[in-house]
PDB file of C-alpha atoms in Angstrom:
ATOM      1  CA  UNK A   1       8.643 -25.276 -81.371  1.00 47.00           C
ATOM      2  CA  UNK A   2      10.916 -23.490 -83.800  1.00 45.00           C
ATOM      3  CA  UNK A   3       7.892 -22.962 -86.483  1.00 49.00           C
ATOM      4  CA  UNK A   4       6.779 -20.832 -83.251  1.00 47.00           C
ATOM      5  CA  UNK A   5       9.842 -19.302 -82.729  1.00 43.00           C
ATOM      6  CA  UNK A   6      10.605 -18.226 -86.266  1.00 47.00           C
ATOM      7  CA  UNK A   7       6.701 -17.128 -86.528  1.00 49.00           C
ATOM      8  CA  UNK A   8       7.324 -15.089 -83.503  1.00 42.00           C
ATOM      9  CA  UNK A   9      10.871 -13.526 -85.161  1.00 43.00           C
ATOM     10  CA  UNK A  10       8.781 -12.953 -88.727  1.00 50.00           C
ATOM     11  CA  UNK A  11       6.063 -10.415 -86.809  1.00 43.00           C
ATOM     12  CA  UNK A  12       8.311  -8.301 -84.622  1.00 47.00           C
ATOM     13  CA  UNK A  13      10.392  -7.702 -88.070  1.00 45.00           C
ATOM     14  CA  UNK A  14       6.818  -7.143 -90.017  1.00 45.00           C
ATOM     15  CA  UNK A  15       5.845  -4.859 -86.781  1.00 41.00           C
ATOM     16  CA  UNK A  16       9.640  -2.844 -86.494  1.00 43.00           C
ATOM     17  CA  UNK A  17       9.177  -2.233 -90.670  1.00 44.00           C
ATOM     18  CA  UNK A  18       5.647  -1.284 -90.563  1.00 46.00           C
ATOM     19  CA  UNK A  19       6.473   0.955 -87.714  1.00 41.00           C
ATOM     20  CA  UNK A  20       9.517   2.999 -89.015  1.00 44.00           C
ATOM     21  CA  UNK A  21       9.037   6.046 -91.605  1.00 43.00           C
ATOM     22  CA  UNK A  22       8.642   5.744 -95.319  1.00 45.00           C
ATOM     23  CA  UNK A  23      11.655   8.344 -95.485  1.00 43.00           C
ATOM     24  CA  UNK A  24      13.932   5.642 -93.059  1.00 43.00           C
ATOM     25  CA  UNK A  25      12.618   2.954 -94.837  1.00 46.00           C
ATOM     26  CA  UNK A  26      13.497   4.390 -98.346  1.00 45.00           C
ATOM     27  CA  UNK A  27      16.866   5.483 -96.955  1.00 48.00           C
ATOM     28  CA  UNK A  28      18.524   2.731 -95.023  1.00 49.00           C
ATOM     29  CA  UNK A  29      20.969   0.516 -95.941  1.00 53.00           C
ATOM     30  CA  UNK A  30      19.818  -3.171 -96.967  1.00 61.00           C
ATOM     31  CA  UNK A  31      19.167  -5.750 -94.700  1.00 59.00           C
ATOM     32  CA  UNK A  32      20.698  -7.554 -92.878  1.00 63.00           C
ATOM     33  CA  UNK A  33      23.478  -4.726 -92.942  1.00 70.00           C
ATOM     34  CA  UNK A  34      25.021  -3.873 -89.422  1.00 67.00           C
ATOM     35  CA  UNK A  35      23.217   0.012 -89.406  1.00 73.00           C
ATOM     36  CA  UNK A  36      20.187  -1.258 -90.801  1.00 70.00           C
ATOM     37  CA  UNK A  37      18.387  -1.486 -87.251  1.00 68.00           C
ATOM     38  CA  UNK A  38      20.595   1.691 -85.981  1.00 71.00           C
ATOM     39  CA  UNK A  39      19.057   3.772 -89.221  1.00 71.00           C
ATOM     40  CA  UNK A  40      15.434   2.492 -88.835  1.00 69.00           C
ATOM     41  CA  UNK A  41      15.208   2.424 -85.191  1.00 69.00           C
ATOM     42  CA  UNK A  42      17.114   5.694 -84.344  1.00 71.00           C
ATOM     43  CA  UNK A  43      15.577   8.965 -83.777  1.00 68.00           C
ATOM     44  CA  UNK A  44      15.469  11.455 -86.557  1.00 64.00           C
ATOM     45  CA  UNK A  45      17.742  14.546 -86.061  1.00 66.00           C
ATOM     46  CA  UNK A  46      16.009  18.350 -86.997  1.00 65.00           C
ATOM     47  CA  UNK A  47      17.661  20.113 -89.513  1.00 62.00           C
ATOM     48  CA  UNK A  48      21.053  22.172 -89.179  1.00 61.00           C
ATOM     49  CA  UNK A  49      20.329  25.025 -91.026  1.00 62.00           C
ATOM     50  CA  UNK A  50      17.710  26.939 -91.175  1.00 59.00           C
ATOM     51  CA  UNK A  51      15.266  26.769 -94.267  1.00 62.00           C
ATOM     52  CA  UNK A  52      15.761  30.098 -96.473  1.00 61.00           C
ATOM     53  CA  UNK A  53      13.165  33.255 -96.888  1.00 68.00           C
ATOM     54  CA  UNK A  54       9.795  32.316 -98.990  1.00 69.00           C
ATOM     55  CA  UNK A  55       9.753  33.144-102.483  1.00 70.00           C
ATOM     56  CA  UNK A  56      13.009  35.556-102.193  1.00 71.00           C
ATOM     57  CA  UNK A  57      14.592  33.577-105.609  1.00 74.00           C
ATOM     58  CA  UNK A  58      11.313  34.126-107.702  1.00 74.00           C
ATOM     59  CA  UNK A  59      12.077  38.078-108.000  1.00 73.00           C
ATOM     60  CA  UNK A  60      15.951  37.291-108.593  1.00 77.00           C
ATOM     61  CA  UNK A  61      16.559  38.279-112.087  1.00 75.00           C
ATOM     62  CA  UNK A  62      20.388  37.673-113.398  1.00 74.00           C
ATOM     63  CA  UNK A  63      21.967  37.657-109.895  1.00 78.00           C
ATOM     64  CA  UNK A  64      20.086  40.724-108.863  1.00 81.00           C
ATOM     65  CA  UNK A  65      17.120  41.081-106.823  1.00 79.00           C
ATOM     66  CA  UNK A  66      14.586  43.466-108.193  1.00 79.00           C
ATOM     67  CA  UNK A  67      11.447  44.522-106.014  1.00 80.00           C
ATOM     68  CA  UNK A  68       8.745  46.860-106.146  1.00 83.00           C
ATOM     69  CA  UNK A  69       7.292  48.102-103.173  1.00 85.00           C
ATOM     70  CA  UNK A  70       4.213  45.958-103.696  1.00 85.00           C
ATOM     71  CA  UNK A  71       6.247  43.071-103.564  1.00 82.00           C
ATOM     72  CA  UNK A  72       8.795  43.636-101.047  1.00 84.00           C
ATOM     73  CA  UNK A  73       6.190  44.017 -98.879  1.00 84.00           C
ATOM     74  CA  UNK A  74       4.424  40.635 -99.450  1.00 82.00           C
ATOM     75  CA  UNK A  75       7.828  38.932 -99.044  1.00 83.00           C
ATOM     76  CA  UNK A  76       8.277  40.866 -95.280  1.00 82.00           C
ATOM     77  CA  UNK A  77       4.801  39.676 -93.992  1.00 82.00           C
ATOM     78  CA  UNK A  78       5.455  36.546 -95.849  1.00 81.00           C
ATOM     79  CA  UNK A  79       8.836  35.744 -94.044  1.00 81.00           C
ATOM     80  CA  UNK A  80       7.976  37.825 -90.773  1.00 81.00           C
ATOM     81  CA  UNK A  81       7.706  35.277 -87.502  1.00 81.00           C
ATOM     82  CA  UNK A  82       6.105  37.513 -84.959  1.00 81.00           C
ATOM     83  CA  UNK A  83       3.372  37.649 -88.254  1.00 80.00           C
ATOM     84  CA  UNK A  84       2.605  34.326 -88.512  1.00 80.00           C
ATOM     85  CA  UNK A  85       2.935  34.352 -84.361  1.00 83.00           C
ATOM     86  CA  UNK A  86      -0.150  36.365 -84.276  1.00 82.00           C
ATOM     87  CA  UNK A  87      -1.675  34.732 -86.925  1.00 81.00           C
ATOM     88  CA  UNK A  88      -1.778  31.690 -85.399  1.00 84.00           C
ATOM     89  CA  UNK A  89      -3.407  33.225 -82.363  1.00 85.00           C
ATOM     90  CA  UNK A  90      -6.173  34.838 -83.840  1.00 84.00           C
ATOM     91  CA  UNK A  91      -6.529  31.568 -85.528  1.00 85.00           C
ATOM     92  CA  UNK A  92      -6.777  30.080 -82.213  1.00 87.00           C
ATOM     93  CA  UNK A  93      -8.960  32.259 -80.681  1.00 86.00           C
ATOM     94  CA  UNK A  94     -11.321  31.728 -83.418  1.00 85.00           C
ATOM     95  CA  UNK A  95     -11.887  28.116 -82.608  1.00 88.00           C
ATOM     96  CA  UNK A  96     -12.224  28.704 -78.746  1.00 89.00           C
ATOM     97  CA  UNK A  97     -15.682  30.033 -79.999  1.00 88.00           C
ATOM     98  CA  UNK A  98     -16.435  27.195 -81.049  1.00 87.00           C
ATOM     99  CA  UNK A  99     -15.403  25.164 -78.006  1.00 88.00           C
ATOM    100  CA  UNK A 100     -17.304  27.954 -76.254  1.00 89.00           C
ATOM    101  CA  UNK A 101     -20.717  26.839 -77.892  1.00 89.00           C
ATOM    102  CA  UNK A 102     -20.156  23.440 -77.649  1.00 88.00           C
ATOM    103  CA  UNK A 103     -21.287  22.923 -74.134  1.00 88.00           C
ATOM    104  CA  UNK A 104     -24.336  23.666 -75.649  1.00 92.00           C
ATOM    105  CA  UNK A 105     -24.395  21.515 -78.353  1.00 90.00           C
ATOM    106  CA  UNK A 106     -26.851  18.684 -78.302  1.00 93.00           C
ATOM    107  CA  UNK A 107     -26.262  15.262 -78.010  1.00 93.00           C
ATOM    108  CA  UNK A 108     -27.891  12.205 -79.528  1.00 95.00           C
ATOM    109  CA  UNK A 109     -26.658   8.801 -77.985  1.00 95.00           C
ATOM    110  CA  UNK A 110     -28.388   4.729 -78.781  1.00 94.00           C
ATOM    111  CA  UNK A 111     -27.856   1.696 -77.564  1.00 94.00           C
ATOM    112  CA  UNK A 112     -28.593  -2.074 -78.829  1.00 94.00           C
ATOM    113  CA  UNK A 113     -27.770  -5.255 -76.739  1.00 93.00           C
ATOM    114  CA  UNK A 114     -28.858  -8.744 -77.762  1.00 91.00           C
ATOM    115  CA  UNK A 115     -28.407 -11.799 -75.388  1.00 91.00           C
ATOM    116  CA  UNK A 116     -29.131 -15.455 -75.606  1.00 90.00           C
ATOM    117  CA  UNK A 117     -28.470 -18.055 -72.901  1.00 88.00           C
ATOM    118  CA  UNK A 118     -29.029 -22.107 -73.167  1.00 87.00           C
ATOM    119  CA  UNK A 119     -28.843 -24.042 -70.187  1.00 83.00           C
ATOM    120  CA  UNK A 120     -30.286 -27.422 -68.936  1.00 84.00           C
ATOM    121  CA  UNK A 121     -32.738 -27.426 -66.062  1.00 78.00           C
ATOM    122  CA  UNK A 122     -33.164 -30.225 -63.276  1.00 75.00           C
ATOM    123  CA  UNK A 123     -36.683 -29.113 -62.466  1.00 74.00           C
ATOM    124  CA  UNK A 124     -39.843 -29.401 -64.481  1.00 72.00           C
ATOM    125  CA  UNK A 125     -40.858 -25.620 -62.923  1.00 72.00           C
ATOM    126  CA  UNK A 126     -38.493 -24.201 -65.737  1.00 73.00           C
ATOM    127  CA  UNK A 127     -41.116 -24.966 -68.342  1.00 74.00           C
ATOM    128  CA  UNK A 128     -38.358 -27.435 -70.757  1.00 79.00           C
ATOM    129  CA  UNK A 129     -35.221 -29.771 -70.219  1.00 78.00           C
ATOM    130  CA  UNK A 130     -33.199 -27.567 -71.432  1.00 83.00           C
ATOM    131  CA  UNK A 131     -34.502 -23.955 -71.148  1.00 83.00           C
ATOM    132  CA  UNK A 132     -33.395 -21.083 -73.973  1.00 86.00           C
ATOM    133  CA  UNK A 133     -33.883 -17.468 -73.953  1.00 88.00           C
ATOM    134  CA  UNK A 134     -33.365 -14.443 -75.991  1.00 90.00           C
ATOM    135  CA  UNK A 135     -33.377 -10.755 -74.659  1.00 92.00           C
ATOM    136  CA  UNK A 136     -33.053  -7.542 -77.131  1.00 92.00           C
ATOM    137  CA  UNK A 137     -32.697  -3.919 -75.563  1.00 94.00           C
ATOM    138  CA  UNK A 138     -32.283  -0.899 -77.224  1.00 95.00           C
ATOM    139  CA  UNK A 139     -32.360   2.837 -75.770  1.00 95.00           C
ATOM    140  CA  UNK A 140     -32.619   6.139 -77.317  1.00 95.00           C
ATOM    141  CA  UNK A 141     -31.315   9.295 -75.498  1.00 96.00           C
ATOM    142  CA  UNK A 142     -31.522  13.190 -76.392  1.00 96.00           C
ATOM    143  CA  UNK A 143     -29.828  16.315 -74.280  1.00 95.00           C
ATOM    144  CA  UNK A 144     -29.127  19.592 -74.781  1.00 94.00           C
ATOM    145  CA  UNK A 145     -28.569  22.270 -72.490  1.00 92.00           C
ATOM    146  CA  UNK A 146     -29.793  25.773 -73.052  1.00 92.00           C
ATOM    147  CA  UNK A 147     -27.901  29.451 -72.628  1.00 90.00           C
ATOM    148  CA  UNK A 148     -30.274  29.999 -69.605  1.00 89.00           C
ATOM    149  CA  UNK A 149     -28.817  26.858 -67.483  1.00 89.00           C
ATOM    150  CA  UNK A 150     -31.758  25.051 -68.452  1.00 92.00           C
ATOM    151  CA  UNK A 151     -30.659  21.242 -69.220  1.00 93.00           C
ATOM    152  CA  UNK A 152     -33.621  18.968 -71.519  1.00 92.00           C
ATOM    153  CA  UNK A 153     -33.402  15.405 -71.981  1.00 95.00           C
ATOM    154  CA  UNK A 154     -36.163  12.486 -73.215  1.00 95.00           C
ATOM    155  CA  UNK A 155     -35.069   9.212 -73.497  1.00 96.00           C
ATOM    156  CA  UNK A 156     -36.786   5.969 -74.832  1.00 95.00           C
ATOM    157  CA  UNK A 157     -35.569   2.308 -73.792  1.00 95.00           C
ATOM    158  CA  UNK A 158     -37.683  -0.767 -75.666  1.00 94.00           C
ATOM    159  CA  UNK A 159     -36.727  -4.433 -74.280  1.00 94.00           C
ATOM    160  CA  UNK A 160     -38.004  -7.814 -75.814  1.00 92.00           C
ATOM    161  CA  UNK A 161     -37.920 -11.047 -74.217  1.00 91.00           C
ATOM    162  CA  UNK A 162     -38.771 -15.355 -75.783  1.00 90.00           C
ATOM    163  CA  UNK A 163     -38.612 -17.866 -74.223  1.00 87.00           C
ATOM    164  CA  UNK A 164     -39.141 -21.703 -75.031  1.00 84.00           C
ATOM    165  CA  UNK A 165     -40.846 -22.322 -71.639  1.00 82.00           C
ATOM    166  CA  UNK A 166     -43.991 -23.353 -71.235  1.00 79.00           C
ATOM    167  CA  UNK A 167     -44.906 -21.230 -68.427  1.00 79.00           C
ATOM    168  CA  UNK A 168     -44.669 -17.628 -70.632  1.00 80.00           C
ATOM    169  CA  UNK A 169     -47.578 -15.973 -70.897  1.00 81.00           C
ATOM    170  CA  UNK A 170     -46.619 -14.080 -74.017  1.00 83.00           C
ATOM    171  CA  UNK A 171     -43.751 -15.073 -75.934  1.00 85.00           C
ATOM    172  CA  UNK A 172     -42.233 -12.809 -76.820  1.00 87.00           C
ATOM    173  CA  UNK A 173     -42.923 -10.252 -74.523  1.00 89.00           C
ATOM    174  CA  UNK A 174     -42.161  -6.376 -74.926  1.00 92.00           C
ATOM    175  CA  UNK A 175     -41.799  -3.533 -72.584  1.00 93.00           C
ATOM    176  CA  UNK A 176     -40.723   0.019 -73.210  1.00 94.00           C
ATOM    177  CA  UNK A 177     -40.271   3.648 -71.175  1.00 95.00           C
ATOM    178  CA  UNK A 178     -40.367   6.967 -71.909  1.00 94.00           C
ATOM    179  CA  UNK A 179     -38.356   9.473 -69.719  1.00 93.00           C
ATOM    180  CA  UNK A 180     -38.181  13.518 -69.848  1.00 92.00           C
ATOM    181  CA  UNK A 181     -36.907  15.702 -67.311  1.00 94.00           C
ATOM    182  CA  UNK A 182     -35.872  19.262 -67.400  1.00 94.00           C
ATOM    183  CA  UNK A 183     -33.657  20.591 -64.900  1.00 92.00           C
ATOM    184  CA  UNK A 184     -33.234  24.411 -63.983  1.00 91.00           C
ATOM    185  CA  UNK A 185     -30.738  25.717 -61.624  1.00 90.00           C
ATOM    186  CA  UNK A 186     -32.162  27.791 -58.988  1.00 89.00           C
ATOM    187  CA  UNK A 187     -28.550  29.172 -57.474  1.00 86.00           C
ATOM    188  CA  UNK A 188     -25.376  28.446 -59.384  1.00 85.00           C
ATOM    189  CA  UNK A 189     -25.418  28.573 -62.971  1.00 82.00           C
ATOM    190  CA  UNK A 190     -28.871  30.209 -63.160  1.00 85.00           C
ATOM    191  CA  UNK A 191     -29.400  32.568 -65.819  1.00 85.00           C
ATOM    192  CA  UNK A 192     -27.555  34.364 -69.089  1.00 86.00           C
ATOM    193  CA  UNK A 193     -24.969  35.498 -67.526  1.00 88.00           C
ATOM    194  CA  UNK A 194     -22.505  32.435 -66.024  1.00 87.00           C
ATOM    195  CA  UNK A 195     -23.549  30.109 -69.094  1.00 90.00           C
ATOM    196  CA  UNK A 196     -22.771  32.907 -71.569  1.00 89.00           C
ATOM    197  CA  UNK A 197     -19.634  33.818 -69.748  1.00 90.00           C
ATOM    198  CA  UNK A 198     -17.147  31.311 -71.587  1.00 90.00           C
ATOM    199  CA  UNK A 199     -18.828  33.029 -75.137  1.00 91.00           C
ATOM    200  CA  UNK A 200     -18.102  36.678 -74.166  1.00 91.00           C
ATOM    201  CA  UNK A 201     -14.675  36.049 -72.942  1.00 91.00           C
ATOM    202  CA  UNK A 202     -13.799  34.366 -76.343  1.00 90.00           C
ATOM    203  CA  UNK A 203     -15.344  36.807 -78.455  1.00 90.00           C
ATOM    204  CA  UNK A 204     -13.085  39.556 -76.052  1.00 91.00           C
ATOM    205  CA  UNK A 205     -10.182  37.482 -76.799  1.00 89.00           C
ATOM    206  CA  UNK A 206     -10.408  36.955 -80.979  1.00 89.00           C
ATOM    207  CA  UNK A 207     -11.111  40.964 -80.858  1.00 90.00           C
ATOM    208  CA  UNK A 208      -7.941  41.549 -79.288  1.00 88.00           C
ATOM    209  CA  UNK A 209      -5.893  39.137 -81.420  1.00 87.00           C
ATOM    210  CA  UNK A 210      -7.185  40.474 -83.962  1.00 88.00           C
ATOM    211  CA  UNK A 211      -5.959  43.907 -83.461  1.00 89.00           C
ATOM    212  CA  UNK A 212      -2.623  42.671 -82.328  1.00 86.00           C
ATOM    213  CA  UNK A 213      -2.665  41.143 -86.040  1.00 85.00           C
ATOM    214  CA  UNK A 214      -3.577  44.388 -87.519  1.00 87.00           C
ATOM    215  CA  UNK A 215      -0.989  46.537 -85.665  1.00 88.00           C
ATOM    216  CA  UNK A 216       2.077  43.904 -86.399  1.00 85.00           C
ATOM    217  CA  UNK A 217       1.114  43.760 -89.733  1.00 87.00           C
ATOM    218  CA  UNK A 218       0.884  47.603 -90.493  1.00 89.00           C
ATOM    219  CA  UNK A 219       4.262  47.978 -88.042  1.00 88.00           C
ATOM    220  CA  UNK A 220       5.912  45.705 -90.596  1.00 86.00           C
ATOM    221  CA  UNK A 221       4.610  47.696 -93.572  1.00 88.00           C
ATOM    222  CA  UNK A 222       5.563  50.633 -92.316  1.00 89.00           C
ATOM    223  CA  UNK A 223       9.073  49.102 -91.940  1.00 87.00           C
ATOM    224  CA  UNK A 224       9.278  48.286 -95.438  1.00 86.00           C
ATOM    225  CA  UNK A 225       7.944  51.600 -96.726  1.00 88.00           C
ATOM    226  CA  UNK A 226      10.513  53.034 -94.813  1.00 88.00           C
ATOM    227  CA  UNK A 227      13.005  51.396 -95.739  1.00 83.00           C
TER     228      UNK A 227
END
């Protein structure tokens, strides 16, 4: 009983040190110290202050900073948040695109199963004392859905089946199907237009972020030449 219980005390402590951060880890006092737990379990505060501006102490020369125009520009769109705001937007609307497309994307999914049983019988009808089969299945499926609405799909599904009974015609025995379909919408979703609606409205959307890029950048270098 206390092999269990000290087996049981030896994971959670492998568990709470695998689970805390390499910083916390590197950081905290030794064990068993009383803030040890307190310093590995306790959430980590952000930082006070405020990091400094990007690359402002590379053009310091002897206590004074020196810029060009050049540079003092790169260090205002460098250091500019509403910049790197609309960056990250036409970023983002550059991968809703993507996510646009992907409904029409296709997909490729298979399937294998394999199941034996073993049981004793207490009728001869079964074909043996103690009767033992073996099943395999395995399926095959392919979609894709087209622009117009127009959804494609063929799927293939082979099964084979032993057996040690006497009574089986063929042993093993196979079976496999073959489905297609195609499906068109006749009312909703039916054509160009709905399917390609998600497309247009994120092409619409990484034009206009981009332009809000290009006018908050060239507002910012127009500060700078100005100033």
């Amino acid at each position: 009983m206390r092999r269990s219980i000290y087996s049981l005390v030896g994971l959670c402590f492998i568990l709470i040190l695998g689970l805390a951060p390499k910083t916390a880890r590197a950081q905290s006092s030794p064990f068993p110290s009383p803030k040890w737990f307190e310093e590995v379990v306790k959430r980590p505060l952000p930082a006070s202050q405020v990091p400094g501006p990007d690359h402002l102490r590379d053009y310091v020369v002897e206590g004074k900073l020196r810029l060009t125009l050049e540079q003092a520009i790169q260090l205002a769109l460098a250091n500019n948040t509403a910049v790197r705001m609309d960056e990250l937007s036409y970023q983002s609307a550059g991968f809703s695109i993507l996510s646009a497309h992907s409904a029409f994307d296709p997909t490729f999914t298979s399937n294998f199963n394999a199941t034996r049983s073993t049981s004793p019988q207490s009728t001869q009808l079964a074909g043996a004392q103690t009767l033992s089969s073996l099943s395999h299945s395995m399926s095959m499926n392919y979609n894709e859905k087209f622009q117009t609405g127009t959804s494609f799909s063929v799927g293939l599904s082979t099964s084979r089946n032993s057996s040690n009974s006497t009574f089986s015609t063929f042993n093993p025995s196979y079976s496999s199907a073959l489905n297609f379909s195609i499906t068109q919408p006749l009312l909703r979703d039916r054509g160009l237009f709905p399917n390609r609606a998600p497309i247009l409205i994120a092409q619409r959307t990484i034009t206009q972020s981009r332009d809000t890029f290009e006018i908050q950048v060239n507002n910012i270098i127009q500060q700078v030449v100005a100033a």
